Amino acid sequence: MSSYIINGNKKLNGEVKISGAKNAALGILAAALLTDEDVTIENIPDVRDINIMLEVIMGLGVSVSRVDRNTVIINSKNMKTTVVDDMKLRNIRAGYYFVGALLGKCKSAKVRLPGGCDIGARPIDLHLKGFNSLKANAYIEDDFIITQADELIGSNIYLDVVSVGATINIMLAACLSQGITTIENVAKEPHVVDVANFLNSMGANIKGAGTDIIKIKGVKSLHSTNYSIIPDQIEAGTYMILSAITAGDITVKNVIPKHLESIIAKLLDMGNNVIVYDEAVRVIGNEKQFATSIKTMPYPGFPTDLQPQISCTLSIAKGDSVIVESIFDNRFKYVNEIKKMGAVIEINSNTLNIVGVEKLNGSNMTATDLRAGAALVLSALSAKGTSKIANIEYIERGYEDFENKLKELGADIKKEE
Ligand code: UD1
């Protein structure tokens, strides 16, 4: 177990380059298995979840060549099994993408149930509903998702709940099916669009990604491609919020500003100055944040993956804030940790009532999941005194070079093994 030791109360300034989107990369790595030809993927973030995904892929007999830190070539011609039984899958969420990809390619898959952050119930009923609509037989048995089909047949699928995972997984399965699949009420997140663009670059016929309805015309086979992953919206948002919470001046580079609109809107509400460039966003943090209300929503709403970071920032805002978490039912575990720093926050079911305090004070805390861990680091960087944050392995799951990028911005942070 490792920890960060942080001396806070410093304004952080400078530029930070955002890495490739983790959640797009996870879907794209699974999608790469849909062809027997070479697939080159650039701008892959070098983070733990991605490295686990790559190890699991190699365990299937698939060739993975790491050209450089952020580029891999995948060739699944010699894939030897459709059973994905690696215990490492218990550490990541995206293992479920093996089901859609292997069902699509081999018409059969047996995949260990995914793990990932403990942020409440995370059912996969919509994934199974989608596969079954395509005339597969998909079910859960003894910790495995099992599915097989004689042929996958295009279908109309309505998702009762907007789900990133189900949208991507059904796209993966439907690309090589017969006929046309229509998925309604889909997720519109940038990473859903990126996976669709990647599949289209392999010869798939997917239309409508980024809108509420995706239409997939099945094709016979997919082919080689060379693709660069979009920048990570959540990593970018985290550094933008860092600028606000430390009253700093940070320019996040290599971003798509359109993906950051909901975050920019809230940072403006909170009294910060935001300047938008073509591929960068500069956030000049106000000395004092102002209270606001936020409800997490599917894209283009405010992302649940930035809820802990913004809530911690509002804990030092002037006035009372209300945060409603509408995506996951247990995403407030970090609140007990941040209270150790003097935050005044009350949890009422899926709502946080935050009474802003003048300043947070350094404390010993434990990261409870990936984004919560990042939120504690941001809080510690703004707080008076020294903090120790344990379990930072969670943070390494999703933030490339977190410690170094923060140091470049002037943070006093060091890792302790
Ligand atoms: C993905 C992201 C995660 C992000 C989340 C929401 C990855 C690997 N993870 O998680 O970082 O926080 O999107 O943006 O990309 N639901 C069902 N049935 C299902 C599937 C989902 O009821 O079959 C519900 C969930 O309980 C949740 C909501 O739908 O309330 C959204 O979940 P979903 O978008 O599927 O999240 P994940 O794919 O798990």
Coordinates of C-alpha atoms and ligand atoms in Angstrom, one line a residue:
M1 CA 0.0 0.0 0.0
S2 CA 1.4 3.4 -0.9
S3 CA 0.5 6.9 0.3
Y4 CA 0.9 10.5 -0.7
I5 CA 2.3 13.0 1.7
I6 CA 1.1 16.5 0.7
N7 CA 2.0 19.9 2.1
G8 CA -0.9 22.1 1.0
N9 CA -2.0 25.7 0.9
K10 CA -0.2 26.6 -2.3
K11 CA -1.6 28.1 -5.4
L12 CA -0.8 25.8 -8.3
N13 CA 0.2 27.3 -11.6
G14 CA 1.3 26.2 -15.0
E15 CA 0.4 23.9 -17.8
V16 CA -0.6 20.3 -17.8
K17 CA -1.0 18.0 -20.8
I18 CA -4.0 15.7 -20.6
S19 CA -3.6 12.0 -21.5
G20 CA -5.8 9.7 -23.5
A21 CA -9.2 8.9 -22.2
K22 CA -9.1 5.8 -20.0
N23 CA -12.8 4.8 -20.4
A24 CA -12.5 5.2 -24.2
A25 CA -9.3 3.1 -24.3
L26 CA -10.9 0.3 -22.3
G27 CA -13.7 -0.1 -24.8
I28 CA -11.3 0.3 -27.8
L29 CA -8.9 -2.4 -26.5
A30 CA -11.8 -4.9 -26.4
A31 CA -13.0 -3.7 -29.8
A32 CA -9.5 -4.4 -31.2
L33 CA -10.2 -8.1 -30.7
L34 CA -13.0 -7.9 -33.4
T35 CA -10.5 -8.3 -36.3
D36 CA -7.6 -10.7 -37.0
E37 CA -5.6 -7.9 -38.5
D38 CA -3.1 -5.5 -36.8
V39 CA -4.7 -2.7 -34.9
T40 CA -2.5 0.3 -33.8
I41 CA -3.9 2.4 -31.0
E42 CA -2.2 5.7 -30.1
N43 CA -2.6 7.9 -27.0
I44 CA -3.4 5.0 -24.7
P45 CA -3.0 6.2 -21.1
D46 CA -0.4 4.4 -19.1
V47 CA -2.6 3.7 -16.1
R48 CA -3.3 0.6 -14.0
D49 CA -6.8 -0.2 -15.4
I50 CA -5.4 -0.1 -19.0
N51 CA -2.4 -2.2 -18.1
I52 CA -4.6 -4.8 -16.4
M53 CA -6.8 -4.9 -19.5
L54 CA -3.7 -5.4 -21.7
E55 CA -2.4 -8.2 -19.5
V56 CA -5.8 -10.0 -19.7
I57 CA -5.8 -9.6 -23.5
M58 CA -2.3 -11.2 -23.6
G59 CA -3.6 -14.0 -21.5
L60 CA -6.0 -14.9 -24.3
G61 CA -3.1 -15.6 -26.6
V62 CA -3.5 -12.2 -28.4
S63 CA -0.3 -10.5 -29.5
V64 CA 0.2 -7.1 -27.8
S65 CA 3.3 -5.0 -28.8
R66 CA 3.9 -1.8 -26.9
V67 CA 5.5 0.4 -29.5
D68 CA 6.1 3.1 -26.9
R69 CA 4.5 4.1 -23.6
N70 CA 1.3 5.3 -25.2
T71 CA 1.0 3.2 -28.4
V72 CA 0.1 -0.5 -28.7
I73 CA -0.3 -2.8 -31.7
I74 CA -2.8 -5.6 -31.1
N75 CA -3.3 -8.7 -33.2
S76 CA -5.9 -11.3 -32.2
K77 CA -5.3 -13.8 -35.0
N78 CA -4.0 -16.4 -32.6
M79 CA -6.5 -15.8 -29.8
K80 CA -6.9 -19.2 -28.2
T81 CA -9.9 -19.0 -26.0
T82 CA -13.2 -17.1 -25.4
V83 CA -13.0 -17.8 -21.7
V84 CA -11.8 -14.8 -19.7
D85 CA -11.1 -16.1 -16.3
D86 CA -8.3 -13.8 -15.1
M87 CA -8.7 -12.8 -11.4
K88 CA -7.3 -9.4 -12.3
L89 CA -10.8 -8.7 -13.8
R90 CA -12.0 -8.3 -10.2
N91 CA -10.1 -5.0 -10.1
I92 CA -11.6 -3.3 -13.1
R93 CA -15.0 -2.5 -14.4
A94 CA -14.4 -2.7 -18.1
G95 CA -13.9 -6.5 -18.2
Y96 CA -17.5 -6.7 -19.3
Y97 CA -16.4 -5.4 -22.7
F98 CA -14.8 -8.8 -23.4
V99 CA -18.4 -10.2 -23.5
G100 CA -19.6 -7.9 -26.3
A101 CA -16.3 -8.2 -28.3
L102 CA -16.0 -12.0 -28.0
L103 CA -19.7 -12.6 -28.6
G104 CA -19.4 -10.4 -31.7
K105 CA -16.3 -12.1 -33.0
C106 CA -16.6 -15.7 -31.9
K107 CA -20.4 -16.0 -31.0
S108 CA -19.5 -17.2 -27.6
A109 CA -17.9 -15.8 -24.3
K110 CA -17.5 -16.7 -20.7
V111 CA -16.2 -13.8 -18.7
R112 CA -15.6 -13.3 -15.0
L113 CA -17.9 -10.7 -13.5
P114 CA -16.3 -7.3 -13.4
G115 CA -15.2 -5.5 -10.3
G116 CA -14.2 -1.8 -10.2
C117 CA -14.9 1.0 -7.8
D118 CA -17.4 0.3 -5.1
I119 CA -19.8 3.2 -5.7
G120 CA -23.1 1.3 -5.3
A121 CA -25.0 -1.3 -7.1
R122 CA -23.7 -1.7 -10.6
P123 CA -26.0 -4.1 -12.4
I124 CA -25.3 -5.4 -15.9
D125 CA -28.9 -6.4 -16.8
L126 CA -29.0 -3.9 -19.7
H127 CA -25.9 -5.5 -21.2
L128 CA -27.6 -8.9 -21.0
K129 CA -30.9 -7.6 -22.4
G130 CA -29.0 -6.2 -25.4
F131 CA -27.2 -9.4 -26.1
N132 CA -30.4 -11.4 -25.8
S133 CA -32.2 -9.0 -28.2
L134 CA -29.5 -9.9 -30.7
K135 CA -30.6 -13.5 -30.3
A136 CA -27.8 -14.6 -28.1
N137 CA -28.4 -16.5 -24.9
A138 CA -26.7 -14.4 -22.2
Y139 CA -26.9 -15.0 -18.4
I140 CA -24.9 -14.9 -15.2
E141 CA -23.8 -18.1 -13.5
D142 CA -21.3 -18.7 -10.7
D143 CA -19.4 -15.3 -11.0
F144 CA -19.3 -15.5 -14.8
I145 CA -21.2 -13.8 -17.6
I146 CA -21.9 -16.5 -20.1
T147 CA -23.2 -16.0 -23.6
Q148 CA -23.4 -17.8 -26.9
A149 CA -25.3 -17.5 -30.2
D150 CA -25.7 -19.4 -33.4
E151 CA -26.0 -16.1 -35.3
L152 CA -26.3 -12.6 -34.0
I153 CA -29.4 -10.9 -35.6
G154 CA -29.9 -7.2 -35.6
S155 CA -32.7 -5.9 -33.4
N156 CA -34.3 -2.8 -31.8
I157 CA -33.1 -2.3 -28.2
Y158 CA -34.4 0.4 -25.8
L159 CA -32.2 1.0 -22.7
D160 CA -34.4 1.8 -19.7
V161 CA -31.4 3.6 -18.0
V162 CA -28.7 5.6 -19.9
S163 CA -25.7 3.3 -19.5
V164 CA -22.2 3.9 -20.9
G165 CA -21.2 0.3 -20.4
A166 CA -24.3 -1.2 -22.0
T167 CA -24.2 1.2 -25.0
I168 CA -20.6 0.3 -25.8
N169 CA -21.0 -3.4 -25.1
I170 CA -24.0 -3.8 -27.4
M171 CA -22.2 -1.8 -30.2
L172 CA -19.3 -4.3 -29.9
A173 CA -21.6 -7.3 -30.2
A174 CA -23.7 -5.8 -33.0
C175 CA -21.0 -4.7 -35.5
L176 CA -20.6 -8.2 -37.0
S177 CA -24.3 -9.2 -36.7
Q178 CA -26.7 -9.8 -39.5
G179 CA -29.0 -6.9 -40.3
I180 CA -29.6 -3.6 -38.5
T181 CA -29.5 -2.9 -34.8
T182 CA -31.1 0.2 -33.3
I183 CA -30.3 1.1 -29.7
E184 CA -32.4 3.9 -28.2
N185 CA -31.8 6.0 -25.1
V186 CA -28.1 5.4 -25.4
A187 CA -25.2 7.1 -23.5
K188 CA -23.7 10.1 -25.4
E189 CA -20.5 10.4 -23.5
P190 CA -17.4 11.4 -25.6
H191 CA -15.9 7.9 -25.0
V192 CA -19.0 6.2 -26.5
V193 CA -18.5 8.3 -29.6
D194 CA -14.8 7.5 -29.6
V195 CA -15.4 3.7 -29.5
A196 CA -17.9 4.1 -32.4
N197 CA -15.4 6.1 -34.4
F198 CA -12.8 3.5 -33.7
L199 CA -15.1 0.7 -34.9
N200 CA -16.0 2.7 -38.0
S201 CA -12.3 3.1 -38.8
M202 CA -12.2 -0.7 -38.7
G203 CA -15.0 -0.9 -41.3
A204 CA -18.0 -1.0 -39.0
N205 CA -21.2 0.9 -40.0
I206 CA -22.3 2.8 -36.9
K207 CA -24.3 6.0 -37.2
G208 CA -25.7 8.3 -34.5
A209 CA -23.1 8.0 -31.7
G210 CA -23.4 11.1 -29.7
T211 CA -27.2 11.3 -30.2
D212 CA -29.9 9.4 -28.3
I213 CA -30.2 6.7 -31.0
I214 CA -27.4 4.6 -32.5
K215 CA -27.9 2.6 -35.6
I216 CA -25.5 -0.3 -36.5
K217 CA -25.6 -2.0 -39.8
G218 CA -23.9 -5.4 -39.4
V219 CA -20.8 -6.0 -41.7
K220 CA -19.1 -9.3 -42.6
S221 CA -15.7 -8.4 -41.1
L222 CA -13.6 -5.7 -39.7
H223 CA -10.1 -4.7 -40.7
S224 CA -6.8 -3.1 -39.6
T225 CA -6.7 0.5 -38.4
N226 CA -4.5 3.1 -36.8
Y227 CA -6.4 5.2 -34.3
S228 CA -5.6 7.9 -31.7
I229 CA -7.7 8.0 -28.6
I230 CA -9.4 11.3 -27.5
P231 CA -8.2 13.2 -24.4
D232 CA -9.6 12.3 -21.1
Q233 CA -12.5 14.5 -20.1
I234 CA -12.4 13.5 -16.5
E235 CA -8.6 13.9 -16.1
A236 CA -9.0 17.4 -17.7
G237 CA -11.9 18.3 -15.4
T238 CA -9.9 17.2 -12.3
Y239 CA -7.0 19.6 -13.1
M240 CA -9.5 22.4 -13.9
I241 CA -11.1 21.9 -10.5
L242 CA -7.6 21.8 -9.0
S243 CA -7.0 25.3 -10.2
A244 CA -10.3 26.4 -8.6
I245 CA -9.7 24.7 -5.2
T246 CA -6.1 26.1 -4.9
A247 CA -7.0 29.5 -6.4
G248 CA -4.4 28.7 -9.0
D249 CA -3.9 29.4 -12.7
I250 CA -3.7 26.2 -14.6
T251 CA -4.0 25.6 -18.4
V252 CA -5.1 22.1 -19.3
K253 CA -3.7 21.3 -22.8
N254 CA -4.6 18.7 -25.4
V255 CA -8.3 18.8 -24.6
I256 CA -11.5 19.0 -26.6
P257 CA -13.2 22.0 -24.9
K258 CA -16.7 21.0 -26.1
H259 CA -16.4 17.9 -23.8
L260 CA -15.8 20.2 -20.8
E261 CA -18.8 22.5 -21.1
S262 CA -20.7 21.3 -18.1
I263 CA -17.5 21.7 -15.9
I264 CA -16.7 25.1 -17.3
A265 CA -20.3 26.3 -16.6
K266 CA -20.0 25.2 -12.9
L267 CA -16.5 26.7 -12.5
L268 CA -17.8 30.0 -13.8
D269 CA -20.8 29.8 -11.4
M270 CA -18.3 29.3 -8.6
G271 CA -16.6 32.6 -9.4
N272 CA -13.6 31.3 -11.4
N273 CA -12.4 32.8 -14.7
V274 CA -12.2 30.3 -17.6
I275 CA -10.6 31.0 -20.9
V276 CA -11.3 28.6 -23.7
Y277 CA -8.8 28.0 -26.6
D278 CA -9.0 25.6 -29.5
E279 CA -7.4 22.7 -27.7
A280 CA -6.8 24.1 -24.2
V281 CA -8.7 25.6 -21.3
R282 CA -7.2 28.0 -18.8
V283 CA -8.8 28.2 -15.3
I284 CA -7.9 31.1 -13.1
G285 CA -9.1 30.2 -9.7
N286 CA -11.0 32.8 -7.6
E287 CA -9.5 33.4 -4.1
K288 CA -13.0 32.4 -2.8
Q289 CA -15.3 29.9 -4.4
F290 CA -19.0 30.5 -4.3
A291 CA -21.6 27.9 -3.4
T292 CA -23.7 26.3 -6.1
S293 CA -26.0 23.4 -6.8
I294 CA -25.0 20.4 -8.9
K295 CA -26.8 17.3 -10.1
T296 CA -24.8 14.6 -11.8
M297 CA -26.3 13.5 -15.1
P298 CA -25.3 11.5 -18.2
Y299 CA -23.4 13.5 -20.8
P300 CA -23.8 16.4 -21.6
G301 CA -24.7 16.8 -17.9
F302 CA -22.2 17.2 -15.1
P303 CA -20.2 13.9 -14.9
T304 CA -20.6 11.7 -11.8
D305 CA -16.8 11.0 -12.1
L306 CA -16.1 14.6 -11.1
Q307 CA -18.7 14.7 -8.3
P308 CA -16.2 14.1 -5.5
Q309 CA -13.7 16.6 -6.8
I310 CA -16.3 19.4 -7.1
S311 CA -17.9 18.6 -3.8
C312 CA -14.6 18.9 -2.0
T313 CA -14.1 22.3 -3.7
L314 CA -17.5 23.4 -2.5
S315 CA -16.6 22.5 1.0
I316 CA -14.5 25.7 1.1
A317 CA -17.0 27.9 -0.9
K318 CA -18.8 30.9 0.5
G319 CA -22.3 29.6 1.3
D320 CA -24.2 26.4 1.3
S321 CA -24.2 24.0 -1.7
V322 CA -26.4 21.0 -2.6
I323 CA -25.0 18.1 -4.7
V324 CA -27.4 15.4 -6.0
E325 CA -25.7 12.2 -7.2
S326 CA -28.2 10.7 -9.6
I327 CA -26.1 8.0 -11.3
F328 CA -24.7 5.8 -8.5
D329 CA -26.2 5.2 -5.1
N330 CA -23.1 5.0 -3.0
R331 CA -20.7 7.6 -4.3
F332 CA -20.3 9.5 -1.0
K333 CA -17.8 7.2 0.8
Y334 CA -15.1 9.9 0.7
V335 CA -17.2 12.3 2.7
N336 CA -16.1 10.8 6.0
E337 CA -12.5 11.3 4.9
I338 CA -12.9 14.9 3.9
K339 CA -14.7 15.6 7.2
K340 CA -11.4 14.8 8.9
M341 CA -10.1 18.0 7.3
G342 CA -12.9 20.0 8.8
A343 CA -15.4 20.0 6.0
V344 CA -19.0 20.4 7.0
I345 CA -21.1 18.0 4.9
E346 CA -24.3 16.1 5.6
I347 CA -25.4 13.1 3.6
N348 CA -29.1 12.8 3.0
S349 CA -29.7 9.8 0.8
N350 CA -28.3 10.7 -2.7
T351 CA -27.8 14.4 -1.7
L352 CA -25.0 16.2 0.0
N353 CA -25.6 19.4 1.9
I354 CA -22.4 21.3 2.2
V355 CA -21.8 24.2 4.4
G356 CA -18.7 26.0 3.2
V357 CA -15.9 26.6 5.7
E358 CA -13.0 29.0 5.4
K359 CA -10.2 26.5 4.9
L360 CA -9.5 22.8 5.2
N361 CA -6.8 21.5 7.5
G362 CA -4.4 18.7 6.6
S363 CA -5.2 15.2 7.9
N364 CA -4.6 11.5 7.5
M365 CA -7.0 10.0 5.0
T366 CA -7.7 6.9 2.9
A367 CA -8.7 6.9 -0.7
T368 CA -12.0 5.0 -1.0
D369 CA -12.0 4.7 -4.8
L370 CA -10.4 6.2 -7.9
R371 CA -12.2 9.6 -8.3
A372 CA -12.7 10.0 -4.5
G373 CA -8.9 9.5 -4.1
A374 CA -8.2 12.3 -6.6
A375 CA -10.7 14.5 -4.7
L376 CA -8.8 14.0 -1.4
V377 CA -5.5 14.9 -3.1
L378 CA -7.1 18.1 -4.5
S379 CA -8.4 18.9 -1.0
A380 CA -5.0 18.2 0.6
L381 CA -3.3 20.5 -1.9
S382 CA -5.6 23.4 -0.9
A383 CA -5.6 22.6 2.9
K384 CA -3.4 24.2 5.5
G385 CA -0.7 21.8 6.8
T386 CA 0.3 18.3 5.9
S387 CA -1.9 15.4 4.8
K388 CA -1.3 11.8 4.3
I389 CA -3.5 9.9 1.8
A390 CA -3.3 6.1 1.9
N391 CA -4.5 3.6 -0.7
I392 CA -3.3 5.7 -3.6
E393 CA -3.3 2.6 -5.8
Y394 CA -6.9 3.5 -6.5
I395 CA -5.8 6.9 -8.0
E396 CA -3.1 5.2 -10.2
R397 CA -5.9 3.2 -11.8
G398 CA -7.0 6.3 -13.8
Y399 CA -4.5 9.2 -13.7
E400 CA -1.3 9.0 -15.7
D401 CA 1.7 10.4 -13.9
F402 CA -0.5 12.1 -11.3
E403 CA 2.3 12.9 -8.9
N404 CA 4.7 14.3 -11.6
K405 CA 2.0 16.3 -13.3
L406 CA 1.1 17.9 -9.9
K407 CA 4.7 18.6 -9.1
E408 CA 5.1 20.4 -12.4
L409 CA 2.3 22.6 -11.3
G410 CA 4.1 23.4 -8.1
A411 CA 2.6 20.9 -5.7
D412 CA 4.5 19.7 -2.7
I413 CA 3.6 16.0 -3.0
K414 CA 5.6 12.8 -2.5
K415 CA 4.8 9.1 -2.7
E416 CA 5.6 6.9 0.3
E417 CA 5.7 3.1 -0.3
Ligands
UD1_1 C1 -19.0 3.9 -16.7 C2 -17.6 4.4 -16.4 C3 -17.6 5.1 -15.1 C4 -18.7 6.2 -15.0 C5 -20.0 5.7 -15.5 C6 -21.0 6.8 -15.6 C7 -16.2 2.8 -17.5 C8 -15.2 1.7 -17.4 N1 -16.7 3.3 -16.4 O1 -19.3 3.0 -15.7 O2 -16.3 5.7 -14.8 O3 -18.8 6.6 -13.7 O4 -19.9 5.0 -16.7 O5 -20.6 7.8 -16.5 O6 -16.4 3.4 -18.6 N2 -27.1 0.5 -15.0 C9 -28.2 -0.4 -14.9 N3 -28.1 -1.6 -15.6 C10 -27.0 -1.9 -16.4 C11 -25.9 -1.0 -16.5 C12 -26.0 0.2 -15.8 O7 -29.1 -0.2 -14.2 O8 -27.0 -3.0 -17.1 C13 -27.2 1.7 -14.3 C14 -26.1 1.9 -13.2 O9 -26.5 1.2 -12.0 C15 -26.0 3.4 -13.1 C16 -26.3 3.9 -14.5 O10 -27.0 2.8 -15.2 O11 -27.0 3.8 -12.2 C17 -25.1 4.3 -15.3 O12 -24.1 3.2 -15.3 P1 -23.1 3.0 -16.5 O13 -23.1 4.2 -17.4 O14 -23.4 1.6 -17.1 O15 -21.8 2.9 -15.7 P2 -20.6 2.0 -16.0 O16 -20.5 1.5 -17.4 O17 -20.5 1.0 -14.8

